[in-house]
mmCIF file of C-alpha atoms in Angstrom:
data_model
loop_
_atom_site.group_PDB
_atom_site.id
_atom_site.type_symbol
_atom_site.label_atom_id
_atom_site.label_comp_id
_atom_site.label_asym_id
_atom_site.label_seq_id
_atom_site.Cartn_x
_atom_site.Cartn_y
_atom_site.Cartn_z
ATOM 1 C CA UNK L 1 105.956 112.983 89.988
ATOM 2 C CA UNK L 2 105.305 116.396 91.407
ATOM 3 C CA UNK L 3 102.130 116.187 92.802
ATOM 4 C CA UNK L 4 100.610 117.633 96.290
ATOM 5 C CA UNK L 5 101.355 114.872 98.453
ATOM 6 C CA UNK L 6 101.579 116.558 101.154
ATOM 7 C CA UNK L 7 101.240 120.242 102.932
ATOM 8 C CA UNK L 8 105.363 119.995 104.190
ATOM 9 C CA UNK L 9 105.976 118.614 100.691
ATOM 10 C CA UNK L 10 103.908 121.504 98.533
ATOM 11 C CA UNK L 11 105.482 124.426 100.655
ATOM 12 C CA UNK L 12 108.823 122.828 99.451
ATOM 13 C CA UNK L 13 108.168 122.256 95.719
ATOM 14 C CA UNK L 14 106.798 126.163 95.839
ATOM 15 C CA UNK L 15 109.902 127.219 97.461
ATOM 16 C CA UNK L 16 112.022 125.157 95.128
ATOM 17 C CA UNK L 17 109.948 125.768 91.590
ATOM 18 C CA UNK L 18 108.515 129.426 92.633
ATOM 19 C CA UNK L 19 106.959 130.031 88.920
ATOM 20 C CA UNK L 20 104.116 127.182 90.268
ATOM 21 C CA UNK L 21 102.862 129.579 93.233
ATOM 22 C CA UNK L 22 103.137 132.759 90.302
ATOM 23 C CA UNK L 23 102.738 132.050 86.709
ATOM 24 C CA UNK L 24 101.270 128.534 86.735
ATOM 25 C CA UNK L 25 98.508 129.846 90.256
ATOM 26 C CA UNK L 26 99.500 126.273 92.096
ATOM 27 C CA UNK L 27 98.282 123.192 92.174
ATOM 28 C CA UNK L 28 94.792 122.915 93.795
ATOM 29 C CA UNK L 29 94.841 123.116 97.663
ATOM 30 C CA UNK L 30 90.863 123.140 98.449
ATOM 31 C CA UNK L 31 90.846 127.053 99.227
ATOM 32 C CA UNK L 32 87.615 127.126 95.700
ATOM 33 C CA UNK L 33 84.308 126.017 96.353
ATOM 34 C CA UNK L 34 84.793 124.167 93.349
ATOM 35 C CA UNK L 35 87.673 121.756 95.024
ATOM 36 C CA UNK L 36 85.704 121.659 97.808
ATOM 37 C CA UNK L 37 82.322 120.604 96.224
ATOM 38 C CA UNK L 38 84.398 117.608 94.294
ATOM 39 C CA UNK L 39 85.249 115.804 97.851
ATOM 40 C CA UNK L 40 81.998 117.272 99.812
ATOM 41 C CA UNK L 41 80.457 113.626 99.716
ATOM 42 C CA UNK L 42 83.757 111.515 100.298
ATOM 43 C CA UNK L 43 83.362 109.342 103.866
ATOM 44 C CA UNK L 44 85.614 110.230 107.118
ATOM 45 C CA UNK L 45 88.273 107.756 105.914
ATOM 46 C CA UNK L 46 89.147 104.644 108.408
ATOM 47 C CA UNK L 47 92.685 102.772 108.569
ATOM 48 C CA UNK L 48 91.946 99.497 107.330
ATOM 49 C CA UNK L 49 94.474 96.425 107.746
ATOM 50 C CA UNK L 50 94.451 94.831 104.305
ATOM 51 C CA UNK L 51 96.086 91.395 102.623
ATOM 52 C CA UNK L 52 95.705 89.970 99.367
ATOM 53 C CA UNK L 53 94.024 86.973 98.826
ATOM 54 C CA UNK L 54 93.849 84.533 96.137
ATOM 55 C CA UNK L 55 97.451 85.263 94.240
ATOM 56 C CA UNK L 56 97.338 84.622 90.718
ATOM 57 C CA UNK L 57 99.303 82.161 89.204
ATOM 58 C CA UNK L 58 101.112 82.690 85.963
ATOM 59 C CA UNK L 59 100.770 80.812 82.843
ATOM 60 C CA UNK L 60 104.269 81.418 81.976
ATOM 61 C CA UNK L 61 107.753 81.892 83.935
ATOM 62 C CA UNK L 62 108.410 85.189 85.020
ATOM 63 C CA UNK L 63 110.110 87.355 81.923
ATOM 64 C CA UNK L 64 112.916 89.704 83.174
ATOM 65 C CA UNK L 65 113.096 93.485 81.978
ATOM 66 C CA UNK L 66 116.481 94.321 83.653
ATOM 67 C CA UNK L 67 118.847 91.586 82.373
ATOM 68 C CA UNK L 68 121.438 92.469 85.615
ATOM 69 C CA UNK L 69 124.103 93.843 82.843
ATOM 70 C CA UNK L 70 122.699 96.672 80.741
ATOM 71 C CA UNK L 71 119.855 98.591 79.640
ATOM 72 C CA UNK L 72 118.784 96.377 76.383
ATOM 73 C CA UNK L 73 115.167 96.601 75.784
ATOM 74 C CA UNK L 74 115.010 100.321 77.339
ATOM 75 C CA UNK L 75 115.015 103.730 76.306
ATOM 76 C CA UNK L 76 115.579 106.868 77.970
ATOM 77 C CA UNK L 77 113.777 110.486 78.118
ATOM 78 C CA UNK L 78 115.522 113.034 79.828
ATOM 79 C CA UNK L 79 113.797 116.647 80.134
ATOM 80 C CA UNK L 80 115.220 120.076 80.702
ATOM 81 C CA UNK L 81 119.147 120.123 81.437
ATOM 82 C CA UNK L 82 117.965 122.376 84.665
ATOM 83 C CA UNK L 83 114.293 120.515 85.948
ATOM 84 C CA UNK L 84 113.289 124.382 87.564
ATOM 85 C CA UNK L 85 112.728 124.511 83.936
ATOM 86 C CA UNK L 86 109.787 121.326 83.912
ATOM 87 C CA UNK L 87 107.183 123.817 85.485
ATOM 88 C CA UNK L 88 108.909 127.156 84.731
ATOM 89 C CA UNK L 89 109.712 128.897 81.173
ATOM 90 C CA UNK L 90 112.253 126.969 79.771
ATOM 91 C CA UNK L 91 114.864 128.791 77.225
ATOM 92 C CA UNK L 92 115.644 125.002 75.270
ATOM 93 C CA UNK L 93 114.062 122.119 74.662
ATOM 94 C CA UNK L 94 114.009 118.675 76.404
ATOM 95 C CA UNK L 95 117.256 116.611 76.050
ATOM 96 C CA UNK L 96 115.546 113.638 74.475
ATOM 97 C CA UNK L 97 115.356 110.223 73.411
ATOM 98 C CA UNK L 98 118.592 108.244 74.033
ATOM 99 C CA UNK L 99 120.819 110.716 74.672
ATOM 100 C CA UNK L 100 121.882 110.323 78.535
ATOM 101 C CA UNK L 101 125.419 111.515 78.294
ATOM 102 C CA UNK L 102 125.764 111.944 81.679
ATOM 103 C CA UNK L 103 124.598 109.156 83.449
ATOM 104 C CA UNK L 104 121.264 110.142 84.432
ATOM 105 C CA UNK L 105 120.429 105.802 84.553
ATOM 106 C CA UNK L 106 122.545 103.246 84.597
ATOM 107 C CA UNK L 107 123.683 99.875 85.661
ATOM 108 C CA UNK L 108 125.656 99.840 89.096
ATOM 109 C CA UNK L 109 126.481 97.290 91.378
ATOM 110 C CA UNK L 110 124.918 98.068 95.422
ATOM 111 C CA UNK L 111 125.282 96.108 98.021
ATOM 112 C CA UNK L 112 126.900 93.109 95.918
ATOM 113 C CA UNK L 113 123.924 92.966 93.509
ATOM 114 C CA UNK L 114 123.382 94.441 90.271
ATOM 115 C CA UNK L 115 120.790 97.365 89.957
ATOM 116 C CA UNK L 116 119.653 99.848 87.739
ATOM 117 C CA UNK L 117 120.653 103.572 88.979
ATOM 118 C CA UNK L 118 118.388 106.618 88.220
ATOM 119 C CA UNK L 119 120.434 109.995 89.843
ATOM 120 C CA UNK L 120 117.281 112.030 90.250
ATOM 121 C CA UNK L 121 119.805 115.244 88.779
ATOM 122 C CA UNK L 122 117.894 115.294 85.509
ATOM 123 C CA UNK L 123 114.524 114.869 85.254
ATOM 124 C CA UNK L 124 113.312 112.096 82.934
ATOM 125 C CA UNK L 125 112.461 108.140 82.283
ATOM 126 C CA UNK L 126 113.611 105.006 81.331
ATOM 127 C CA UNK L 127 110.651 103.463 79.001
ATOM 128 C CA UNK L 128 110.452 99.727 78.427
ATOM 129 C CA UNK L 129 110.676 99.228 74.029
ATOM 130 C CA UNK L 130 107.792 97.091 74.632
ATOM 131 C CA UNK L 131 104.162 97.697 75.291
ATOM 132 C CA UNK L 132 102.531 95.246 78.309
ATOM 133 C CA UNK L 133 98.716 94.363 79.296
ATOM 134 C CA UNK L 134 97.555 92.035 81.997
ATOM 135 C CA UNK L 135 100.770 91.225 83.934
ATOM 136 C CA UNK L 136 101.962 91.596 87.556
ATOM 137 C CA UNK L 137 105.206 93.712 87.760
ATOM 138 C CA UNK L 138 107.692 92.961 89.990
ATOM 139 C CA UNK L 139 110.226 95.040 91.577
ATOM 140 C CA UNK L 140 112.545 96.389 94.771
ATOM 141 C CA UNK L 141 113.444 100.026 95.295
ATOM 142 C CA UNK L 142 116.061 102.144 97.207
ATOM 143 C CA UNK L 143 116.618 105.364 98.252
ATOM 144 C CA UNK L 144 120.379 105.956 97.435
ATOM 145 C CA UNK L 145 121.798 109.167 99.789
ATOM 146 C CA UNK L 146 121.661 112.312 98.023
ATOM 147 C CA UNK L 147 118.399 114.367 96.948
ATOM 148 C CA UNK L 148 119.129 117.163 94.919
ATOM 149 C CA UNK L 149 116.663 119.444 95.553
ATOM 150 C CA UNK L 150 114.887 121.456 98.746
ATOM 151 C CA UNK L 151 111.980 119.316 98.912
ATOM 152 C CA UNK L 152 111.073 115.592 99.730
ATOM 153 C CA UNK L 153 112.366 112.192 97.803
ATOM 154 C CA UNK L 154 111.040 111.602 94.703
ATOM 155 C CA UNK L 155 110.337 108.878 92.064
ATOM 156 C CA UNK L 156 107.726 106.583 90.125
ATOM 157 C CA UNK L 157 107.342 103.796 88.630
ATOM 158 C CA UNK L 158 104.497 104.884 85.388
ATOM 159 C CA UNK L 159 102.637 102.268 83.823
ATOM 160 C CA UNK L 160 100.303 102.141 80.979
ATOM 161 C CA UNK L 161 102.590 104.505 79.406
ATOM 162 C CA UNK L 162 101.414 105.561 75.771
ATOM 163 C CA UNK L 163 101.412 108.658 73.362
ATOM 164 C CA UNK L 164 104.347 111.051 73.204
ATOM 165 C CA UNK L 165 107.633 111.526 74.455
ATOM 166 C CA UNK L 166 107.851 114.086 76.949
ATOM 167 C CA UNK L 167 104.294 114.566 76.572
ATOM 168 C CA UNK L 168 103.980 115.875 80.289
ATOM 169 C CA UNK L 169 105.767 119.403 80.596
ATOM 170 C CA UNK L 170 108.593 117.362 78.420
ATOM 171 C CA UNK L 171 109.489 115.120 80.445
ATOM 172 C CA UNK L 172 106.945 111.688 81.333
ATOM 173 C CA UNK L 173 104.989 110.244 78.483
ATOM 174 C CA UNK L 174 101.114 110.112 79.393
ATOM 175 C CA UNK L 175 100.884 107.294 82.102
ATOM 176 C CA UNK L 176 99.018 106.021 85.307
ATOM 177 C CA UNK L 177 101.906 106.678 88.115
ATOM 178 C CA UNK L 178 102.829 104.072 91.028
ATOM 179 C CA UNK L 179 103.727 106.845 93.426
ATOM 180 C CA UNK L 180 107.674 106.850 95.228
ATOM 181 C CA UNK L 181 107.738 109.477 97.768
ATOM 182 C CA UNK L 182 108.097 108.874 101.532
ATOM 183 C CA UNK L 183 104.569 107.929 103.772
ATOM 184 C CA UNK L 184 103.319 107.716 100.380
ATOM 185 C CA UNK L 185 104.626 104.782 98.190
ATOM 186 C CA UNK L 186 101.435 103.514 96.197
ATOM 187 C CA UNK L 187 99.890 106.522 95.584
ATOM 188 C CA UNK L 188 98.135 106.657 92.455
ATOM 189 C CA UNK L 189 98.570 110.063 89.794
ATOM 190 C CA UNK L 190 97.354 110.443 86.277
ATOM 191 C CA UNK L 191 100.119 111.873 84.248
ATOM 192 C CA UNK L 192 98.506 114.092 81.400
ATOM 193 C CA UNK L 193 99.797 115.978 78.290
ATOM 194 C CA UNK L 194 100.646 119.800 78.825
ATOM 195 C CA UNK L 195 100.110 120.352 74.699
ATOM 196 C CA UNK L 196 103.789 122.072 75.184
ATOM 197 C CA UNK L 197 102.548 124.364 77.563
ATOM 198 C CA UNK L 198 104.016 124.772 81.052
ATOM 199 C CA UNK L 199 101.079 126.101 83.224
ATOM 200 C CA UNK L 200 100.379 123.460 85.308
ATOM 201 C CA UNK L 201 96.451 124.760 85.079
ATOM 202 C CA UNK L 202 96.252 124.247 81.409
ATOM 203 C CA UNK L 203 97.356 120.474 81.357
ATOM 204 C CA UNK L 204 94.942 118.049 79.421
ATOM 205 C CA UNK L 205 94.696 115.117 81.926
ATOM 206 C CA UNK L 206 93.780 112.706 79.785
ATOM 207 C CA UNK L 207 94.335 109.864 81.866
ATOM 208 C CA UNK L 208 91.486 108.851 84.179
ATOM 209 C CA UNK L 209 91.188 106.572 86.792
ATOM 210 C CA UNK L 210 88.308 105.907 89.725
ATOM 211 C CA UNK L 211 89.195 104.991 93.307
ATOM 212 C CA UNK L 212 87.244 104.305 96.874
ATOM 213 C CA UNK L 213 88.479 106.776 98.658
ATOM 214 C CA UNK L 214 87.439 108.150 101.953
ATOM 215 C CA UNK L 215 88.826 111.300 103.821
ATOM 216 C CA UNK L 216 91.929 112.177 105.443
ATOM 217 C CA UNK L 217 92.248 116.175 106.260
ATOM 218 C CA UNK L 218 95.584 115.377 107.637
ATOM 219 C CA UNK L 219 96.790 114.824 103.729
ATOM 220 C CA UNK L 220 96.965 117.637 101.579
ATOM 221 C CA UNK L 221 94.094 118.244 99.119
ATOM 222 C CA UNK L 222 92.259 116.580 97.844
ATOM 223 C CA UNK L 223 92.751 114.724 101.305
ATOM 224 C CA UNK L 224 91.821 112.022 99.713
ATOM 225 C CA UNK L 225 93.310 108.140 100.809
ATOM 226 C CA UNK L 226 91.986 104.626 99.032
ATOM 227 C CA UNK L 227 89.887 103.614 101.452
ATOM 228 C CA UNK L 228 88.053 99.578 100.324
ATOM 229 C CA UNK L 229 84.500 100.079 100.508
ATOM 230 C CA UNK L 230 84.335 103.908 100.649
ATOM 231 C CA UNK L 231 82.759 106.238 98.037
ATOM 232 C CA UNK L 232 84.026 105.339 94.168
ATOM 233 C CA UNK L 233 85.285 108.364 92.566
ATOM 234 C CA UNK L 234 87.344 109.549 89.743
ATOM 235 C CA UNK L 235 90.899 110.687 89.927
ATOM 236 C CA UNK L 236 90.638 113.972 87.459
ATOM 237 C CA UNK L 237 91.589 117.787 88.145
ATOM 238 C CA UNK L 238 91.206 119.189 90.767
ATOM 239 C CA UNK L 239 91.079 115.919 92.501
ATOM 240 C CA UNK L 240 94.115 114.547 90.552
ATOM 241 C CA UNK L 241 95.628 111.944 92.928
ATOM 242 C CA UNK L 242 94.305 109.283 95.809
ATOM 243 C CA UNK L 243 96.926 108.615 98.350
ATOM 244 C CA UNK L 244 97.998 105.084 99.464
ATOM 245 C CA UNK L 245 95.554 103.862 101.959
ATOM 246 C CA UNK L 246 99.041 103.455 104.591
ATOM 247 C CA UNK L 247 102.401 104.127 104.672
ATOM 248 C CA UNK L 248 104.313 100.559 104.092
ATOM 249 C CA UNK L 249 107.360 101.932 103.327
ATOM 250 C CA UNK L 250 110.326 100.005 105.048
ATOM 251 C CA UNK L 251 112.712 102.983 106.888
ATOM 252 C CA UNK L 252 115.240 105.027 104.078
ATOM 253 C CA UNK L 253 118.327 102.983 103.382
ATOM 254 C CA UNK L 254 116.264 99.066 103.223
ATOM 255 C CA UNK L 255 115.086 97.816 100.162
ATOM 256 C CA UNK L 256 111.400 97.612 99.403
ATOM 257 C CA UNK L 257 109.191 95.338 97.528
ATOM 258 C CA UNK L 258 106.802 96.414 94.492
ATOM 259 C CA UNK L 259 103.882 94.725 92.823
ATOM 260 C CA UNK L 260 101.697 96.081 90.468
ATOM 261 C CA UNK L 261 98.873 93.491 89.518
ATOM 262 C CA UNK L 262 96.803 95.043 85.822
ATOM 263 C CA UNK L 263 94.367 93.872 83.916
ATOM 264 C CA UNK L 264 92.347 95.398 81.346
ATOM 265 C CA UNK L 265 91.404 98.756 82.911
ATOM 266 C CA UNK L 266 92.046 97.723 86.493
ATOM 267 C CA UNK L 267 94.902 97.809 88.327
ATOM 268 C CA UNK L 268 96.309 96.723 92.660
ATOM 269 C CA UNK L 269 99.392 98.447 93.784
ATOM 270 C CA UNK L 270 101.134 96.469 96.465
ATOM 271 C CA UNK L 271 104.052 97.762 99.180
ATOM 272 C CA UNK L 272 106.138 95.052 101.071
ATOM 273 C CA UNK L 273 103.167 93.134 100.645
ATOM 274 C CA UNK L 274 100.457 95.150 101.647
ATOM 275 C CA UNK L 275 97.856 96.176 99.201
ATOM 276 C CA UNK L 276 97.315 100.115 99.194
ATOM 277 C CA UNK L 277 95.948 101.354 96.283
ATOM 278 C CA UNK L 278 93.133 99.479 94.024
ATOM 279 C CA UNK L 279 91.854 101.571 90.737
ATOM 280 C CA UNK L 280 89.468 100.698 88.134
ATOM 281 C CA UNK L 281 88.260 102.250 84.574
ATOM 282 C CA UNK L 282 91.753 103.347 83.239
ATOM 283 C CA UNK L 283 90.803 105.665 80.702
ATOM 284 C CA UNK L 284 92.865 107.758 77.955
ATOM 285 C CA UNK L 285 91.788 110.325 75.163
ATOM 286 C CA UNK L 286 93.215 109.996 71.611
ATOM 287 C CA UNK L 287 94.390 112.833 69.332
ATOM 288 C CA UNK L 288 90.672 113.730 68.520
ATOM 289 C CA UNK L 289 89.570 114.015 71.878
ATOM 290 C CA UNK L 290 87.479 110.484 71.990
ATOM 291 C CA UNK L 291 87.723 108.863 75.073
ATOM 292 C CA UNK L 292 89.063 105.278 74.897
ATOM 293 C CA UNK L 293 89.753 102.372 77.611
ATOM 294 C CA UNK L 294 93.722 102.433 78.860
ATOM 295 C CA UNK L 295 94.358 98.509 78.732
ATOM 296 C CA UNK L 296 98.582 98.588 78.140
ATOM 297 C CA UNK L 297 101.418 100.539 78.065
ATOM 298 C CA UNK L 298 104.606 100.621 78.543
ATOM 299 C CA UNK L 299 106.512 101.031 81.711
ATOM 300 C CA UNK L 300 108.571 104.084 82.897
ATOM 301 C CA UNK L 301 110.817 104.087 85.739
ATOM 302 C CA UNK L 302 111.504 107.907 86.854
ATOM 303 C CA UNK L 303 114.599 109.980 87.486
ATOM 304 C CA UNK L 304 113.023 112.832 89.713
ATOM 305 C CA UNK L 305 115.074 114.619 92.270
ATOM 306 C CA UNK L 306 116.791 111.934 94.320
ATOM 307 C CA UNK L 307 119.043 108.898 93.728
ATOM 308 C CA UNK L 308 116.668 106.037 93.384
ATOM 309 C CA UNK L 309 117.685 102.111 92.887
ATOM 310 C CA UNK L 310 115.828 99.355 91.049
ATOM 311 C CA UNK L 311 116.462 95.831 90.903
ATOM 312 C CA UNK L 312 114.953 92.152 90.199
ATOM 313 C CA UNK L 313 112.252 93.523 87.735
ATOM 314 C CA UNK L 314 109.895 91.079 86.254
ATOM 315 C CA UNK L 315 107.189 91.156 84.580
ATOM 316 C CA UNK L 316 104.579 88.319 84.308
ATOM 317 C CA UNK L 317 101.258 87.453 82.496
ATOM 318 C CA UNK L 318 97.902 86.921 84.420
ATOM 319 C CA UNK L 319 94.513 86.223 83.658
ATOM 320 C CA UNK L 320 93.097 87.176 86.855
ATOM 321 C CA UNK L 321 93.689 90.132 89.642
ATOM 322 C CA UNK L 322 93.864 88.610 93.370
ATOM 323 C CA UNK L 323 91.699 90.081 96.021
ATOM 324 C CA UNK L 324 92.073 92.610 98.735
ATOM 325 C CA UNK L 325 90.510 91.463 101.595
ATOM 326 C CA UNK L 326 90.747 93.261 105.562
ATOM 327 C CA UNK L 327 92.063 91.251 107.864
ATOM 328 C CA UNK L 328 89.906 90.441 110.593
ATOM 329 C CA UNK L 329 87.335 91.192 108.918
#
């Protein structure tokens, strides 16, 4: 999801998407005393080498949402036939609900195994039919070779997905986002509704989230990595995203491991095994404006930019979240 994940990575989505530096001002990048006075209290943030502890056990088998043949029990979103459109002025609407003529997802065999394909050409999702609450999702990821676009690889897995198609410059439906972009798989972005507007200042983020967080200047704004034990904040403009506390990433080319543990308004993103990303009080706002708990959704996996690969996706029911604990500690 675009996002300013970091300084290198900004400087390429302006250069690649210029109406965001002109019409839409940029994302925030600290330079206001209002961005600054949001993270003035945030702690100097410390690496921290984290496990999970106490796994829970499932009441019932794992349920698979990629049946290794088709896409049964998905849909698809695509956005604007060219994505410089998603934050620009676009001259025709989004391409829409189930109509992925040209093989924007799909089901593909790689390395001897079946997967599920997402080109990362056109911009867009593929939405479970089905809603989920307290579950752990399981899944593997690859970066295929090509990237289609002058800036860094890009993808997501969203979950708590609700409201409108498109509802996000007409192209993601409302959503918490599991972050896919290199040094920074598990970062955690609320994905808003831009009320069919395309200045990224206007958006109504009406997904919130709180994190412990402490601070990383090396990270663009709002600098900000999950951090256990450091200062609980919320995730809401400017301050719109919380990077993974590391980078557990296995080098481009290997397959990585996913897990996303939810329950109620809580969620634990999880990266080859490593916790990095913990978030509590999911919140959403509903069509007049009251703000409700965010407690299910359903699941989006992106097509943003760069050949991406999915494969053994599960999803199964919990009653409990396990615990993060630092090691040695």
């Amino acid at each position: 999801m675009f996002g300013p994940h970091r300084p290198a990575l900004l400087a390429l989505m302006l250069l690649a998407f210029p109406a965001i530096a002109t019409a839409q001002e940029g994302p925030p990048d600290g330079s206001t005393p209002d961005e600054q006075a949001v993270i003035a209290s945030d702690p100097p943030y410390k690496v921290q080498n984290l496990k999970l502890a106490n796994l829970p056990k499932g009441h019932r088998a794992p349920v698979r949402l990629f049946n290794n043949r088709n896409l049964d029990g998905w849909d698809s979103w695509l956005g604007y036939t060219d994505p410089r459109d998603t934050y620009g002025q676009p001259t025709a609407k989004p391409i829409g609900l189930n109509h992925d003529t040209t093989g924007v997802f799909g089901v593909v065999k790689e390395e001897g195994r079946p997967a599920i394909y997402a080109s990362g050409r056109i911009w867009g999702g593929l939405i479970t039919k089905r809603s989920y609450r307290d579950y752990h999702l399981h899944l593997q990821f690859k970066w295929g070779q090509n990237a289609w676009f002058p800036m860094p690889r890009n993808n997501g897995v969203l979950y708590h997905s609700h409201g409108a198609y498109g509802a996000f410059f007409g192209t993601w439906m409302s959503a918490l986002e599991f972050e896919i972009v290199p040094k920074s798989v598990g970062m955690l972005l609320t994905v808003g509704d831009s009320k069919g507007t395309h200045s990224f200042r206007t958006v109504d983020w009406r997904v919130g989230a709180n994190v412990e967080v402490g601070r990383d200047p090396s990270i663009a704004y709002p600098f900000r990595r999950f951090m256990l034990g450091g200062r609980l904040g919320p995730i809401q403009m400017p301050a719109f995203n919380v990077d993974a506390g590391i980078d557990a990433e296995r080098p481009l080319g290997e397959w990585n491991t996913l897990d996303i543990y939810v329950l109620g308004d809580r969620a634990i993103h999880v990266v080859n095994g490593i916790p990095v990303m913990a978030a509590s009080g999911f919140t959403t706002t509903d069509e007049k404006g009251a703000k409700r708990p965010l407690l299910e959704g359903r699941i989006q996996l992106q097509s943003e930019g760069a050949e991406t690969y999915f494969r053994d996706i599960t999803i199964t029911p919990i009653s409990r979240l396990p615990q993060i604990a630092i090691i040695g500690g």
